[in-house]
GROMACS .gro file of N, CA, C and O in nm:
model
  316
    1UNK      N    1   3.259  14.979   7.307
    1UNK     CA    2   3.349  14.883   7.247
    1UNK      C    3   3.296  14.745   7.280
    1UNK      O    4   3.334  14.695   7.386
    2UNK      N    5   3.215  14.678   7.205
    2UNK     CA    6   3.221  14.527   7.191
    2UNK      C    7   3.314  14.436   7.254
    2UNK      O    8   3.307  14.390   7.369
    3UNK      N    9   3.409  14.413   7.159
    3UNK     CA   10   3.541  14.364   7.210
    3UNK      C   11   3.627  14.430   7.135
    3UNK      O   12   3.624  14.486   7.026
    4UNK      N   13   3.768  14.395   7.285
    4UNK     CA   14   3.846  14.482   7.242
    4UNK      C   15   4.012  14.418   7.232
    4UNK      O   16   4.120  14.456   7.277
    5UNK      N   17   3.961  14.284   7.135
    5UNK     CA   18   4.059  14.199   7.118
    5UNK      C   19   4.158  14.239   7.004
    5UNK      O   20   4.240  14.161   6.957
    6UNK      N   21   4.141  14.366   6.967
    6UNK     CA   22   4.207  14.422   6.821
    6UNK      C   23   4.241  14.567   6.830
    6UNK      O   24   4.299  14.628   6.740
    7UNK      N   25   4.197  14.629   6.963
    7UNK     CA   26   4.136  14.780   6.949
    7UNK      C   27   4.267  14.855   6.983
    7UNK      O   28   4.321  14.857   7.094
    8UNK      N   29   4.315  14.923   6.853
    8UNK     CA   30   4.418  15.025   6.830
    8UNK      C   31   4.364  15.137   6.861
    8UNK      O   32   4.255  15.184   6.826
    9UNK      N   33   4.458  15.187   6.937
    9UNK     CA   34   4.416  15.364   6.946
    9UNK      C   35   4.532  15.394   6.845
    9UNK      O   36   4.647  15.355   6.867
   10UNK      N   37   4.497  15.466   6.734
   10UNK     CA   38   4.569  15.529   6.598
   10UNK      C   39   4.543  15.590   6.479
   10UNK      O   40   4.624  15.617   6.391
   11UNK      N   41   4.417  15.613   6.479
   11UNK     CA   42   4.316  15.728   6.397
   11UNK      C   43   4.361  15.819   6.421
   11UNK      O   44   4.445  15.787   6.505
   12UNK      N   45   4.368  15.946   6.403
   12UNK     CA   46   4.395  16.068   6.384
   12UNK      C   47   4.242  16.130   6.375
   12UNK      O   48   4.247  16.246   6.334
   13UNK      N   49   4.115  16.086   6.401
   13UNK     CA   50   4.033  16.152   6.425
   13UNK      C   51   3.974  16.271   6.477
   13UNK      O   52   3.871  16.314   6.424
   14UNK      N   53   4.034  16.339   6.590
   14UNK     CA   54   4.021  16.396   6.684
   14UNK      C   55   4.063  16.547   6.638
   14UNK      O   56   4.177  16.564   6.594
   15UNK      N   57   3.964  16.668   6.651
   15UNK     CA   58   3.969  16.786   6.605
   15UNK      C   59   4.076  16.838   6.709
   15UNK      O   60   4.089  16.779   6.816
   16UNK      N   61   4.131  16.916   6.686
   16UNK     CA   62   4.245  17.012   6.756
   16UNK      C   63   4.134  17.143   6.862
   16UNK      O   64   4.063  17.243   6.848
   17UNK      N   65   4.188  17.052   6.963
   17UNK     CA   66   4.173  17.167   7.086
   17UNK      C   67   4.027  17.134   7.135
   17UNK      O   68   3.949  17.222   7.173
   18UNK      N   69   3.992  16.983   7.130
   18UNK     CA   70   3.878  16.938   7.202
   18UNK      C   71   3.893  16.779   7.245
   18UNK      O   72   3.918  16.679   7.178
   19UNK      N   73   3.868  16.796   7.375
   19UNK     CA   74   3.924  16.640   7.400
   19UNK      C   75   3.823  16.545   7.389
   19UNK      O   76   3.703  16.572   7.385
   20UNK      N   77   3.870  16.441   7.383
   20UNK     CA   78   3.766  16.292   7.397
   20UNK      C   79   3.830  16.192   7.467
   20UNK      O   80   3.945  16.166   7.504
   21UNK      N   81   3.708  16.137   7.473
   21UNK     CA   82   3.736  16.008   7.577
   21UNK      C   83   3.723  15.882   7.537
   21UNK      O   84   3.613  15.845   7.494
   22UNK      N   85   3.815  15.806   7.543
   22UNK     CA   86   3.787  15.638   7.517
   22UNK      C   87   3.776  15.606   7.649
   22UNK      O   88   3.848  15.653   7.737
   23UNK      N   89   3.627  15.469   7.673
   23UNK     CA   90   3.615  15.483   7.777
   23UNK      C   91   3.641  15.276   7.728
   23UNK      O   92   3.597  15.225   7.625
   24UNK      N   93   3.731  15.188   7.855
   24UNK     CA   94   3.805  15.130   7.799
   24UNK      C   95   3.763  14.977   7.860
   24UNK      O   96   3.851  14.896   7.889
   25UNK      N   97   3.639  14.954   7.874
   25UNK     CA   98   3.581  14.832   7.993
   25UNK      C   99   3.612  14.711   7.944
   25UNK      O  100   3.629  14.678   7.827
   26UNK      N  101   3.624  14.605   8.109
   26UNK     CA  102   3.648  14.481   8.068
   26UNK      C  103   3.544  14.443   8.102
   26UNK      O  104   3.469  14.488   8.189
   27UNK      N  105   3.526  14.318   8.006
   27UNK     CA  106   3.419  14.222   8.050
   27UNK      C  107   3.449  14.140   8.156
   27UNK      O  108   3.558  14.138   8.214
   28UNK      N  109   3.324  14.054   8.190
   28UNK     CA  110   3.360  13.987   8.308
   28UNK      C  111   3.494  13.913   8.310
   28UNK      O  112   3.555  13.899   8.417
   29UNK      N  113   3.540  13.866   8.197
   29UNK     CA  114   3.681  13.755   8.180
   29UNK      C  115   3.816  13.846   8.261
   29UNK      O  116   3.895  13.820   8.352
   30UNK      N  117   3.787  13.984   8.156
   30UNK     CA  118   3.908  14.049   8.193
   30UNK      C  119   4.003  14.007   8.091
   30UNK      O  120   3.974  13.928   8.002
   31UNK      N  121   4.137  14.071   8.107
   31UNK     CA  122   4.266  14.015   8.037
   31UNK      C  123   4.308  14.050   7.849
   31UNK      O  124   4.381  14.001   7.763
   32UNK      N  125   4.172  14.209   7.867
   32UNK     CA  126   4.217  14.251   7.705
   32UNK      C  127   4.328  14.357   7.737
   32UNK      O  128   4.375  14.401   7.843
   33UNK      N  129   4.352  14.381   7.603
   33UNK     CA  130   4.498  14.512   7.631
   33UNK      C  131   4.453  14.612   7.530
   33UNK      O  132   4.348  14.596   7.467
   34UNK      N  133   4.525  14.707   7.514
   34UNK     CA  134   4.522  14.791   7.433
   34UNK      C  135   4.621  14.883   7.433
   34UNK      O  136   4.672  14.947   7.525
   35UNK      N  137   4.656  14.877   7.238
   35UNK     CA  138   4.826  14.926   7.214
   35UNK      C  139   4.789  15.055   7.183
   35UNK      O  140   4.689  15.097   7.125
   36UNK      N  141   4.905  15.125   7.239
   36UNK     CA  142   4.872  15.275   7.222
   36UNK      C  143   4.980  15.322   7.136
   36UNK      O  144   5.092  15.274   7.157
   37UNK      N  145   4.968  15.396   7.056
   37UNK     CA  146   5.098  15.454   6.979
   37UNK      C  147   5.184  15.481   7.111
   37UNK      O  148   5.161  15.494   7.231
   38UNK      N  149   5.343  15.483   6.992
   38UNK     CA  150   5.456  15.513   7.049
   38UNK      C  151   5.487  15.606   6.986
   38UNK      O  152   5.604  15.627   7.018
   39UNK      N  153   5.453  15.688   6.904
   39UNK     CA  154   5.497  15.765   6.820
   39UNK      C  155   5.572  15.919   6.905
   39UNK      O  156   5.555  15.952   7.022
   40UNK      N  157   5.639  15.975   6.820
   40UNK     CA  158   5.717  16.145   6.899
   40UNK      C  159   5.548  16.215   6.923
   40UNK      O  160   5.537  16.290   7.021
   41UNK      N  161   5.427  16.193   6.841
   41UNK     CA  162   5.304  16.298   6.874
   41UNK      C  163   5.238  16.248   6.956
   41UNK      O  164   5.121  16.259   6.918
   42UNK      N  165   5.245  16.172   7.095
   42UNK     CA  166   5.196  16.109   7.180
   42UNK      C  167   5.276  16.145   7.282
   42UNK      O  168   5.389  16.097   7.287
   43UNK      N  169   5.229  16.235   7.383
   43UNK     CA  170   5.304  16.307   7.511
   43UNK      C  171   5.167  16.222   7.621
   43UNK      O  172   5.051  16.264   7.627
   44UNK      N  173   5.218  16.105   7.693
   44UNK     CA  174   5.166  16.080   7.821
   44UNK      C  175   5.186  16.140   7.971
   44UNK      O  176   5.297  16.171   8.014
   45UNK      N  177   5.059  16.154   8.049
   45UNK     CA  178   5.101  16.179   8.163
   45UNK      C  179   5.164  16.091   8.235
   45UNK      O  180   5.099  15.994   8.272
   46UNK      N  181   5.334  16.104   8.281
   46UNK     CA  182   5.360  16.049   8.359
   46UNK      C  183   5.511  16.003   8.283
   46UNK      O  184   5.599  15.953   8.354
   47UNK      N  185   5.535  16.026   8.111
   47UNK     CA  186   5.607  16.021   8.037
   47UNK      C  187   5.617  15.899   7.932
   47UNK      O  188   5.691  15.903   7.834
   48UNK      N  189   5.508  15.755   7.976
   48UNK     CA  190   5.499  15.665   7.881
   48UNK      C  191   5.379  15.645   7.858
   48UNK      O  192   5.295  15.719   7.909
   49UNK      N  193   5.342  15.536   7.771
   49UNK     CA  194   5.219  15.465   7.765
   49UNK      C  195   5.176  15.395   7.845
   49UNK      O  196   5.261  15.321   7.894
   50UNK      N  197   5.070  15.383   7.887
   50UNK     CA  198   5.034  15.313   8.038
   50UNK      C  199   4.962  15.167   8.006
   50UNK      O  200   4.884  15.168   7.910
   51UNK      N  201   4.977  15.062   8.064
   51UNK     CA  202   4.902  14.906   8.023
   51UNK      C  203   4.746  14.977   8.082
   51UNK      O  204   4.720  15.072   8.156
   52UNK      N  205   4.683  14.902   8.026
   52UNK     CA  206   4.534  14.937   8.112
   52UNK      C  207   4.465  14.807   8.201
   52UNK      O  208   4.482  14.686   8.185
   53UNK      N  209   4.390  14.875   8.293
   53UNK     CA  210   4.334  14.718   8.370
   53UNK      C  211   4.323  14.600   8.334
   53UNK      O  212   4.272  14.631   8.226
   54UNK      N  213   4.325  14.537   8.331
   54UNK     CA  214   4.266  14.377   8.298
   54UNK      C  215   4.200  14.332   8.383
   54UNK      O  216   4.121  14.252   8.334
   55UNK      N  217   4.188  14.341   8.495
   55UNK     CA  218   4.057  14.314   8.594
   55UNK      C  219   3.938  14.291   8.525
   55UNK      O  220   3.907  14.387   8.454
   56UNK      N  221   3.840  14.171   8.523
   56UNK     CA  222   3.720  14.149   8.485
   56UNK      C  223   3.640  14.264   8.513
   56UNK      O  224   3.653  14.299   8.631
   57UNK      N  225   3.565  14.331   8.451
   57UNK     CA  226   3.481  14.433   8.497
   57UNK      C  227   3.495  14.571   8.555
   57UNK      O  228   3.420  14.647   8.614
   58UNK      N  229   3.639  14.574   8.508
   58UNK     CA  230   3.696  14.716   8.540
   58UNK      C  231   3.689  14.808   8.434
   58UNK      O  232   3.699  14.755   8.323
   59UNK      N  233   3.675  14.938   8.436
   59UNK     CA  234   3.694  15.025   8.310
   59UNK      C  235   3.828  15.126   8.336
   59UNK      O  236   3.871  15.111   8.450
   60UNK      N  237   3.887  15.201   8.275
   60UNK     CA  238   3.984  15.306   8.239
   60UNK      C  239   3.895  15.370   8.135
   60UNK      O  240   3.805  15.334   8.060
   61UNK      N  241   3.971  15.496   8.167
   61UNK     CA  242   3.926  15.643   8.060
   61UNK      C  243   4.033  15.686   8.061
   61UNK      O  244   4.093  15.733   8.158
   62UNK      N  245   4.083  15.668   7.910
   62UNK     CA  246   4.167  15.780   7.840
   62UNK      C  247   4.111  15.925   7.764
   62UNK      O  248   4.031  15.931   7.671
   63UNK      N  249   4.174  16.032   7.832
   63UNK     CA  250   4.124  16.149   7.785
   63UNK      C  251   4.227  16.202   7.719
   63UNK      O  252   4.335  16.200   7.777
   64UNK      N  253   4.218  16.260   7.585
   64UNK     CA  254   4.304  16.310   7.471
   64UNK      C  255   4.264  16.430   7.443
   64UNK      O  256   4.147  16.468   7.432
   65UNK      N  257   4.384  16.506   7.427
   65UNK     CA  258   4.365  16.631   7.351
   65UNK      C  259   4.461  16.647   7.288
   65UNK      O  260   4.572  16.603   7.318
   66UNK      N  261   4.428  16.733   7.158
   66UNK     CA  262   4.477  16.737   7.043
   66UNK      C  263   4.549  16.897   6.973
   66UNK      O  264   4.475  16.970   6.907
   67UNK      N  265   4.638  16.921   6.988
   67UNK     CA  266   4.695  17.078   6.934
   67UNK      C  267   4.705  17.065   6.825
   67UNK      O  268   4.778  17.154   6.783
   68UNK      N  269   4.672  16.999   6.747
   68UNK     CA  270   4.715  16.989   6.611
   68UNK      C  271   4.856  16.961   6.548
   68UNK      O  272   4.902  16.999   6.441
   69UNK      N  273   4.917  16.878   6.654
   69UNK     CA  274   5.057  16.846   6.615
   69UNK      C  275   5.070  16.722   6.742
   69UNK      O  276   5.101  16.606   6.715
   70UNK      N  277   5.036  16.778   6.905
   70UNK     CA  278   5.086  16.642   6.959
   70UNK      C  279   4.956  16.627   7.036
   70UNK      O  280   4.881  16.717   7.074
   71UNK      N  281   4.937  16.439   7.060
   71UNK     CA  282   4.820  16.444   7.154
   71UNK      C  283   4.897  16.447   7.300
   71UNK      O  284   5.015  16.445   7.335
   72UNK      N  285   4.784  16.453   7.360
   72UNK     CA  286   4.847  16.482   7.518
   72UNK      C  287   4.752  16.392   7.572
   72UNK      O  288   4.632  16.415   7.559
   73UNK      N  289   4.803  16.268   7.647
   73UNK     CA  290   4.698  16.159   7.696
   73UNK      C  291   4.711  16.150   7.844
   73UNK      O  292   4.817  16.133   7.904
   74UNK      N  293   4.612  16.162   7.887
   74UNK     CA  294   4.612  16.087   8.020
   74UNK      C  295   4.511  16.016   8.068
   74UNK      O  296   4.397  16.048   8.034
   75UNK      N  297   4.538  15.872   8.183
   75UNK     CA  298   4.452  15.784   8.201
   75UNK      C  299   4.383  15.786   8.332
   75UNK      O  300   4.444  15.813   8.436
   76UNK      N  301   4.257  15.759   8.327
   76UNK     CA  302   4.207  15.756   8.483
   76UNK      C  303   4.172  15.581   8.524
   76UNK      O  304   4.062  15.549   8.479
   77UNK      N  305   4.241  15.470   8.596
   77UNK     CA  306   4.249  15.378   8.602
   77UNK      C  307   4.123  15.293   8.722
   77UNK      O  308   4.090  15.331   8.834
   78UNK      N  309   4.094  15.214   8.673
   78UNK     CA  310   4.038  15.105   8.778
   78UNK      C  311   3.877  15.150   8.804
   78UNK      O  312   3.856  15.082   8.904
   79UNK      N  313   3.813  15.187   8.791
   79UNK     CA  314   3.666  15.195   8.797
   79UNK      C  315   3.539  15.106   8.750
   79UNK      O  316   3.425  15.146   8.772
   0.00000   0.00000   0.00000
């Protein structure tokens, strides 16, 4: 990701029953976000959507999997 002054997670890309990873880095500035659906087919670990780092130079990985009806997300933070 270039920048990630725009970057929606909301494609429907993702084949059923194989996960992927958005892997979610800041640049040195820090201070981007990223909106995650709210939708009923979005089951987070932990029960919501999570903000992600903003720390200059930090990354997060969101890992998704897909049943073909709900994704199931969870985040690994601060790296």
């Amino acid at each position: 990701i270039k920048s990630m002054a725009n970057f929606k997670v909301s494609d429907k890309i993702i084949e059923a029953d194989r996960p992927l990873k958005y892997y979610i880095p800041q640049d040195g500035t820090g201070g981007k976000t990223v909106a995650f659906p709210t939708t009923d087919d979005w089951k987070w670990s932990g029960g919501s959507a999570p903000n992600v780092t903003t720390t200059g130079g930090k990354t997060d990985i969101v890992t998704l999997i897909y049943d073909g009806a709900i994704f199931y997300a969870v985040i690994t933070q601060n790296f």
